[in-house]
Amino acid sequence: MDGAKLSPMSYITLGLVELRGPSTPYELKAAINESIGYFWTFSHAQFYNEPPRLVSLGLMHEERERDGRRRRTFSITDAGREALQRWLAEPIAQRREMRDEGMLKLFFAELTGVEEIEELRRDQELRHRAMIAELEGLHERFGARDDLGYRTDTIRWGLAGERALAEFWAKLKVSPAKSRRLRPTRRRSGTG
Amino acid sequence: MDGAKLSPMSYITLGLVELRGPSTPYELKAAINESIGYFWTFSHAQFYNEPPRLVSLGLMHEERERDGRRRRTFSITDAGREALQRWLAEPIAQRREMRDEGMLKLFFAELTGVEEIEELRRDQELRHRAMIAELEGLHERFGARDDLGYRTDTIRWGLAGERALAEFWAKLKVSPAKSRRLRPTRRRSGTG
DNA sequence: CCTATCATGTAATCCGTTACATGATTAT
DNA sequence: ATAATCATGTAACGGATTACATGATAGG
């Protein structure tokens, strides 16, 4: 199986091992927490599930300790490196999505009251601003480091998005006119 | 089970049925495609999986045709309406994430060549611009409609995010200095 | 009439999460 | 010593996708 379809988690695993060298699941998890983890998280179990899967595809190689701890260390194989390179060179397959629960609640906001919406608005704004503060901190610490490749750019990427959305929520107009809740119980008259 | 944990898909289903009245899975799918679907998609099978699940929780009610087609029509129950209201009033539980494959490739970009990165950059910029054009079209058509509640605001939400990211990718500096690929094959010298 | 396309549904699979467990280290 | 936290792993579950199927309708 060469064209086996890998998930983002697969490439994160391969990529991190390529960047760091042979690693244990715990190390991978730690490495993510302070980088990609700001935008994309995984449960720790994934770091134990995914590498064996990649081993079974011949993209990684496992070595396990004999002593008490029996730690599993994974390294990338040549096939793994190739798969990673292919992915990096490949155009992105499917359409981008901006899955966001806040957006979802906004979409249905007419079904609730202005207080709830105002609360949502404020909460979203604060969350984005908190994220901005965090990313700014990262940017101050690492923004000038020239040994981090494009990883510092991902911080700027996050900042761009977060700032735009913070502004959006800050300026959102909440008004009773947009609400439906206080109308008499609807009963559908015509065809669905 | 009152506090049964529902997924975003559950609330999309409940919300859409509350907005549109009793609906078939196909109608729900169609309704999403031209709204939430710009930001968050689901396979059509989900529209057949999710409603029965909600029925089993007492949040929806199913009616099925007797004749050839045997269409299933789902309507929301009072319990369903309550669950929806509760969700809308609730603060958002977990941290936002900006899962984006383009960001991921950027993160690992030092592992590939400048051509590939420049290609990624251009591609991402184009994609965002295409999305912007699409959303601007929607905004022209629906932006002034006052019967759509906050749904028109979700278009502005999307525009805000897409514009910021288009700018980011437009301005990204691609440089060979950031790359690692052309260096001699690394071989780890010290401890991992 | 035939062929696309629209419409409808189920089954199998898989990725990722939650829950469950336990072994080591560090702090008090 | 004991509690807390760090580190490590497996098992069970569930939500969502892909694949598989088939029935209707419209266009040529």
Coordinates of C-alpha atoms (C1' of nucleotides) in Angstrom, one line a residue:
Chain A
M1 CA 0.0 0.0 0.0
D2 CA 1.8 3.1 -1.2
G3 CA -1.1 5.5 -1.6
A4 CA -2.5 4.7 1.8
K5 CA -4.3 7.8 2.9
L6 CA -2.8 9.4 6.0
S7 CA -4.4 11.8 8.3
P8 CA -3.0 15.1 9.6
M9 CA -2.1 13.3 12.7
S10 CA 0.1 11.0 10.7
Y11 CA 2.0 13.8 9.2
I12 CA 2.4 15.6 12.5
T13 CA 3.9 12.4 13.9
L14 CA 6.2 11.9 10.9
G15 CA 7.1 15.6 10.8
L16 CA 7.9 15.9 14.5
V17 CA 10.1 12.8 14.4
E18 CA 11.9 14.1 11.4
L19 CA 12.5 17.4 13.1
R20 CA 13.5 16.0 16.5
G21 CA 14.8 12.6 15.8
P22 CA 13.6 9.3 17.4
S23 CA 11.0 10.1 20.1
T24 CA 8.7 8.5 22.6
P25 CA 5.0 9.3 22.5
Y26 CA 5.3 11.4 25.5
E27 CA 8.0 13.5 23.9
L28 CA 5.9 14.0 20.9
K29 CA 3.0 15.1 23.0
A30 CA 5.2 17.6 24.9
A31 CA 6.6 18.9 21.6
I32 CA 3.2 19.5 20.2
N33 CA 1.8 21.2 23.4
E34 CA 4.2 24.1 22.9
S35 CA 3.8 24.5 19.2
I36 CA 1.0 23.1 17.0
G37 CA -1.0 22.6 20.1
Y38 CA -2.0 26.2 20.1
F39 CA -4.1 25.6 17.1
W40 CA -4.7 21.9 16.9
T41 CA -4.8 19.5 19.9
F42 CA -4.9 15.7 20.3
S43 CA -5.6 13.5 23.2
H44 CA -2.4 11.9 24.6
A45 CA -3.7 8.5 23.6
Q46 CA -3.4 9.5 20.0
F47 CA 0.4 9.7 20.5
Y48 CA 0.3 6.0 21.4
N49 CA -2.2 5.0 18.7
E50 CA -0.7 6.7 15.7
P51 CA 2.9 5.6 15.7
P52 CA 2.1 1.9 15.7
R53 CA -0.2 2.5 12.8
L54 CA 2.6 4.1 10.9
V55 CA 4.9 1.3 11.8
S56 CA 2.4 -1.1 10.3
L57 CA 2.6 0.9 7.1
G58 CA 6.4 0.8 7.2
L59 CA 6.7 4.5 7.7
M60 CA 8.2 4.3 11.2
H61 CA 10.2 1.9 13.2
E62 CA 9.7 1.0 16.8
E63 CA 12.3 0.1 19.4
R64 CA 11.2 -0.9 22.8
E65 CA 13.1 -0.9 26.1
R66 CA 13.6 -4.2 27.8
D67 CA 13.7 -2.9 31.4
G68 CA 10.8 -2.0 33.6
R69 CA 9.6 1.1 31.8
R70 CA 9.4 -0.6 28.4
R71 CA 9.3 2.7 26.7
R72 CA 8.6 2.7 23.0
T73 CA 10.8 4.9 20.9
F74 CA 9.8 5.6 17.3
S75 CA 12.0 6.7 14.4
I76 CA 11.1 7.5 10.9
T77 CA 12.0 5.2 8.0
D78 CA 13.0 6.2 4.5
A79 CA 9.5 5.4 3.3
G80 CA 8.2 7.7 6.0
R81 CA 10.4 10.5 4.9
E82 CA 9.2 10.1 1.4
A83 CA 5.6 10.1 2.4
L84 CA 6.3 13.3 4.4
Q85 CA 8.0 14.9 1.4
R86 CA 5.2 14.0 -0.9
W87 CA 2.7 15.5 1.5
L88 CA 4.6 18.7 1.8
A89 CA 4.9 19.1 -2.0
E90 CA 1.2 18.1 -2.6
P91 CA -1.5 20.7 -3.0
I92 CA -4.1 20.6 -0.2
A93 CA -6.9 18.3 -1.2
Q94 CA -10.1 19.5 0.4
R95 CA -11.6 22.8 1.0
R96 CA -10.7 24.7 4.2
E97 CA -13.1 24.8 7.0
M98 CA -13.4 27.2 9.9
R99 CA -15.3 24.9 12.4
D100 CA -16.1 27.1 15.3
E101 CA -18.7 26.6 17.9
G102 CA -19.0 30.3 18.4
M103 CA -20.0 30.8 14.8
L104 CA -22.5 28.0 15.2
K105 CA -24.2 29.7 18.1
L106 CA -24.2 32.9 16.2
F107 CA -25.9 31.2 13.3
F108 CA -28.7 30.1 15.6
A109 CA -28.7 33.2 17.8
E110 CA -32.0 34.4 16.7
L111 CA -33.5 31.5 18.6
T112 CA -32.3 32.9 22.0
G113 CA -32.4 36.2 23.8
V114 CA -30.3 39.3 23.6
E115 CA -28.7 38.7 26.9
E116 CA -27.4 35.3 25.8
I117 CA -26.1 36.7 22.6
E118 CA -24.4 39.6 24.3
E119 CA -22.8 37.1 26.6
L120 CA -21.6 35.0 23.7
R121 CA -20.3 38.1 22.0
R122 CA -18.3 39.2 25.0
D123 CA -17.0 35.7 25.7
Q124 CA -15.8 35.2 22.2
E125 CA -14.1 38.5 22.2
L126 CA -12.3 37.8 25.4
R127 CA -11.3 34.3 24.3
H128 CA -9.8 35.7 21.1
R129 CA -8.0 38.5 23.0
A130 CA -6.6 36.0 25.5
M131 CA -5.3 33.9 22.6
I132 CA -3.8 37.0 21.1
A133 CA -2.0 37.8 24.3
E134 CA -0.6 34.3 24.5
L135 CA 0.5 34.3 20.9
E136 CA 2.1 37.7 21.3
G137 CA 4.1 36.3 24.2
L138 CA 5.3 33.5 22.0
H139 CA 6.1 35.9 19.2
E140 CA 8.2 38.1 21.5
R141 CA 10.1 35.1 22.7
F142 CA 10.6 33.2 19.5
G143 CA 9.8 35.7 16.7
A144 CA 13.4 36.6 16.1
R145 CA 14.9 33.1 16.3
D146 CA 16.2 32.2 12.9
D147 CA 16.7 28.5 13.6
L148 CA 13.0 27.7 13.8
G149 CA 12.3 27.6 10.1
Y150 CA 8.7 28.7 9.4
R151 CA 7.5 27.7 12.8
T152 CA 7.6 31.4 13.9
D153 CA 5.4 32.2 10.9
T154 CA 2.7 30.0 12.2
I155 CA 2.5 32.2 15.3
R156 CA 1.9 35.2 13.0
W157 CA -0.7 33.1 11.1
G158 CA -2.6 32.5 14.4
L159 CA -2.3 36.2 15.3
A160 CA -3.7 37.3 12.0
G161 CA -6.8 35.1 12.4
E162 CA -7.4 35.8 16.1
R163 CA -7.1 39.5 15.7
A164 CA -9.6 39.6 12.8
L165 CA -12.1 37.5 14.8
A166 CA -11.6 39.5 18.0
E167 CA -12.5 42.6 16.0
F168 CA -15.5 40.9 14.5
W169 CA -16.9 40.0 17.8
A170 CA -16.1 43.4 19.3
K171 CA -18.1 45.1 16.6
L172 CA -21.0 42.6 16.4
K173 CA -24.4 44.4 16.7
V174 CA -26.7 42.6 19.0
S175 CA -30.3 43.7 18.7
P176 CA -33.7 42.5 19.8
A177 CA -35.0 43.0 16.3
K178 CA -33.0 40.1 15.1
S179 CA -34.5 37.7 17.7
R180 CA -37.3 35.3 17.2
R181 CA -37.8 34.1 20.7
L182 CA -40.4 36.5 21.9
R183 CA -42.7 36.0 19.0
P184 CA -45.7 33.7 19.6
T185 CA -45.0 30.1 19.2
R186 CA -44.6 29.5 15.5
R187 CA -46.8 27.0 13.9
R188 CA -45.9 26.2 10.3
S189 CA -48.7 27.3 8.0
G190 CA -47.6 26.2 4.5
T191 CA -45.4 23.5 3.2
G192 CA -42.2 22.7 5.1
Chain B
M1 CA -30.0 11.0 30.9
D2 CA -30.5 14.7 30.8
G3 CA -27.0 15.9 30.7
A4 CA -26.2 13.6 27.8
K5 CA -23.4 15.2 25.9
L6 CA -24.3 16.3 22.4
S7 CA -22.0 17.1 19.6
P8 CA -22.0 20.2 17.4
M9 CA -23.8 18.0 14.8
S10 CA -26.6 17.4 17.3
Y11 CA -27.2 21.1 17.8
I12 CA -27.0 21.8 14.1
T13 CA -29.7 19.2 13.5
L14 CA -31.9 20.5 16.3
G15 CA -31.3 24.1 15.3
L16 CA -32.1 23.6 11.7
V17 CA -35.3 21.7 12.4
E18 CA -36.3 24.5 14.9
L19 CA -35.7 27.1 12.2
R20 CA -37.3 25.2 9.3
G21 CA -39.8 22.9 10.9
P22 CA -40.0 19.1 10.3
S23 CA -37.5 18.0 7.8
T24 CA -36.0 15.0 6.0
P25 CA -32.3 14.3 6.2
Y26 CA -31.9 15.4 2.6
E27 CA -33.5 18.7 3.3
L28 CA -31.2 19.3 6.2
K29 CA -28.2 18.5 4.1
A30 CA -29.4 20.9 1.5
A31 CA -30.1 23.6 4.1
I32 CA -26.6 23.3 5.4
N33 CA -24.9 23.3 2.1
E34 CA -26.0 26.9 1.5
S35 CA -25.2 28.2 5.0
I36 CA -23.1 26.6 7.7
G37 CA -21.6 24.4 5.0
Y38 CA -19.3 27.3 4.0
F39 CA -17.5 26.8 7.2
W40 CA -18.3 23.3 8.5
T41 CA -19.3 20.3 6.4
F42 CA -20.6 16.9 7.1
S43 CA -21.0 13.8 5.0
H44 CA -24.5 13.1 3.9
A45 CA -24.6 10.0 6.0
Q46 CA -24.4 12.1 9.1
F47 CA -27.8 13.5 8.3
Y48 CA -29.1 10.0 8.5
N49 CA -27.1 8.9 11.6
E50 CA -27.7 11.9 13.8
P51 CA -31.5 12.3 13.8
P52 CA -32.2 8.7 15.0
R53 CA -29.7 9.2 17.7
L54 CA -31.6 12.3 18.8
V55 CA -34.8 10.4 18.6
S56 CA -33.3 7.8 21.0
L57 CA -32.6 10.6 23.4
G58 CA -36.1 12.0 23.2
L59 CA -35.0 15.2 21.5
M60 CA -36.6 14.5 18.2
H61 CA -39.5 12.6 16.8
E62 CA -39.6 10.6 13.6
E63 CA -42.4 10.0 11.2
R64 CA -41.9 7.6 8.3
E65 CA -43.8 7.4 5.0
R66 CA -45.7 4.2 4.3
D67 CA -45.4 4.3 0.5
G68 CA -42.5 3.4 -1.7
R69 CA -40.1 6.1 -0.7
R70 CA -40.4 5.5 3.0
R71 CA -39.0 9.0 3.7
R72 CA -38.1 9.8 7.3
T73 CA -39.2 13.1 8.5
F74 CA -37.9 14.4 11.8
S75 CA -39.4 17.0 14.1
I76 CA -38.1 18.6 17.3
T77 CA -39.7 17.7 20.6
D78 CA -40.0 20.0 23.6
A79 CA -37.1 18.3 25.2
G80 CA -35.1 19.0 22.1
R81 CA -36.1 22.7 22.2
E82 CA -34.9 22.9 25.8
A83 CA -31.6 21.2 25.0
L84 CA -31.1 23.7 22.2
Q85 CA -31.9 26.6 24.4
R86 CA -29.6 25.4 27.1
W87 CA -26.8 25.1 24.6
L88 CA -27.3 28.5 23.2
A89 CA -27.2 30.0 26.7
E90 CA -24.2 28.0 27.8
P91 CA -20.7 29.3 27.6
I92 CA -18.5 27.5 25.2
A93 CA -16.7 24.7 26.9
Q94 CA -13.4 24.1 25.3
R95 CA -10.7 26.1 23.8
R96 CA -11.0 27.2 20.2
E97 CA -8.9 25.6 17.6
M98 CA -7.8 26.7 14.2
R99 CA -7.1 23.3 12.6
D100 CA -5.8 24.1 9.2
E101 CA -3.7 21.9 7.0
G102 CA -2.0 24.8 5.4
M103 CA -0.8 25.9 8.8
L104 CA 0.5 22.4 9.4
K105 CA 2.5 22.4 6.2
L106 CA 3.9 25.8 7.0
F107 CA 5.0 24.5 10.4
F108 CA 7.0 21.7 8.7
A109 CA 7.9 23.8 5.7
E110 CA 11.6 24.0 6.6
L111 CA 11.7 20.3 5.6
T112 CA 11.0 21.0 2.0
G113 CA 12.2 23.3 -0.7
V114 CA 11.4 26.9 -1.5
E115 CA 9.5 26.0 -4.7
E116 CA 7.1 23.8 -2.7
I117 CA 6.6 26.5 -0.1
E118 CA 6.1 29.2 -2.6
E119 CA 3.5 26.9 -4.2
L120 CA 1.8 26.4 -0.9
R121 CA 1.8 30.1 -0.2
R122 CA 0.3 31.0 -3.6
D123 CA -2.2 28.2 -3.3
Q124 CA -3.4 29.2 0.2
E125 CA -3.6 32.8 -0.8
L126 CA -5.8 31.9 -3.9
R127 CA -8.0 29.7 -1.8
H128 CA -8.7 32.4 0.7
R129 CA -9.3 34.9 -2.0
A130 CA -11.7 32.5 -3.7
M131 CA -13.6 32.0 -0.5
I132 CA -13.7 35.8 0.0
A133 CA -15.2 36.2 -3.4
E134 CA -17.8 33.6 -2.6
L135 CA -18.7 35.1 0.7
E136 CA -18.8 38.6 -0.8
G137 CA -21.4 37.3 -3.2
L138 CA -23.4 35.9 -0.4
H139 CA -23.1 39.1 1.5
E140 CA -24.4 41.1 -1.4
R141 CA -27.3 38.9 -1.9
F142 CA -28.3 38.4 1.7
G143 CA -26.5 41.0 3.8
A144 CA -29.4 43.4 3.8
R145 CA -32.1 40.8 4.6
D146 CA -33.5 41.5 8.0
D147 CA -35.4 38.2 8.3
L148 CA -32.3 36.1 8.6
G149 CA -31.4 36.9 12.2
Y150 CA -27.7 36.6 12.8
R151 CA -27.1 34.3 9.9
T152 CA -25.9 37.2 7.8
D153 CA -23.3 38.0 10.5
T154 CA -21.8 34.6 10.1
I155 CA -20.9 35.7 6.6
R156 CA -19.1 38.7 7.9
W157 CA -17.4 36.4 10.5
G158 CA -16.1 34.3 7.7
L159 CA -15.0 37.3 5.7
A160 CA -13.1 38.7 8.6
G161 CA -11.2 35.5 9.1
E162 CA -10.6 34.8 5.4
R163 CA -9.3 38.3 4.7
A164 CA -6.9 38.2 7.5
L165 CA -5.5 34.9 6.4
A166 CA -5.3 35.9 2.7
E167 CA -3.2 38.8 3.8
F168 CA -1.0 36.6 5.9
W169 CA -0.2 34.3 3.0
A170 CA 0.2 37.2 0.6
K171 CA 2.9 38.6 2.8
L172 CA 4.6 35.5 3.9
K173 CA 8.4 35.6 3.2
V174 CA 9.7 32.5 1.6
S175 CA 13.5 32.2 1.8
P176 CA 16.1 29.5 1.3
A177 CA 17.6 30.5 4.6
K178 CA 14.7 29.0 6.4
S179 CA 15.1 25.7 4.8
R180 CA 16.8 22.6 6.0
R181 CA 16.5 20.3 3.1
L182 CA 19.7 21.2 1.2
R183 CA 21.9 20.6 4.2
P184 CA 23.8 17.3 4.3
T185 CA 21.7 14.5 5.7
R186 CA 21.5 15.1 9.4
R187 CA 22.6 12.4 11.7
R188 CA 21.8 12.9 15.3
S189 CA 24.9 13.3 17.3
G190 CA 23.9 13.6 21.0
T191 CA 20.9 12.4 22.9
G192 CA 17.5 12.6 21.2
Chain C
dC1 C1' -36.1 4.9 -23.9
dC2 C1' -31.9 5.5 -21.7
dT3 C1' -28.7 7.8 -18.9
dA4 C1' -27.5 11.2 -15.7
dT5 C1' -28.5 13.2 -11.6
dC6 C1' -31.2 13.7 -7.6
dA7 C1' -32.7 11.5 -3.5
dT8 C1' -32.5 8.0 0.1
dG9 C1' -30.7 4.8 3.0
dT10 C1' -27.5 1.1 5.5
dA11 C1' -23.0 -1.2 6.6
dA12 C1' -18.3 -1.3 7.5
dT13 C1' -14.5 1.1 8.9
dC14 C1' -11.5 4.3 11.2
dC15 C1' -9.8 8.0 13.7
dG16 C1' -9.8 10.1 17.9
dT17 C1' -11.7 10.5 22.5
dT18 C1' -12.8 9.0 27.3
dA19 C1' -12.0 5.9 30.7
dC20 C1' -9.2 2.9 33.0
dA21 C1' -4.7 1.5 35.0
dT22 C1' -0.2 1.7 36.8
dG23 C1' 4.9 2.8 37.3
dA24 C1' 8.2 6.4 38.4
dT25 C1' 9.7 11.0 40.4
dT26 C1' 9.6 15.0 43.0
dA27 C1' 8.0 17.8 46.7
dT28 C1' 6.5 18.4 51.5
Chain D
dA1 C1' 6.7 8.4 54.1
dT2 C1' 3.1 10.2 51.6
dA3 C1' 0.9 12.8 48.3
dA4 C1' 1.1 14.8 44.1
dT5 C1' 2.4 15.0 39.6
dC6 C1' 4.8 13.2 35.7
dA7 C1' 5.1 9.5 32.6
dT8 C1' 3.3 5.5 30.2
dG9 C1' 0.3 2.5 28.3
dT10 C1' -4.3 -0.3 26.9
dA11 C1' -9.3 -0.9 26.2
dA12 C1' -13.8 0.5 25.1
dC13 C1' -16.5 3.5 22.9
dG14 C1' -18.4 6.8 19.6
dG15 C1' -18.9 10.1 16.1
dA16 C1' -18.1 10.7 11.4
dT17 C1' -16.4 9.1 7.0
dT18 C1' -16.2 5.9 2.9
dA19 C1' -18.2 2.5 0.6
dC20 C1' -22.1 0.2 -0.9
dA21 C1' -26.8 0.1 -2.8
dT22 C1' -31.1 1.3 -4.8
dG23 C1' -35.3 4.2 -6.0
dA24 C1' -37.1 8.2 -8.5
dT25 C1' -37.1 12.0 -11.8
dA26 C1' -35.6 14.8 -15.6
dG27 C1' -33.2 15.6 -19.9
dG28 C1' -31.5 14.1 -24.3

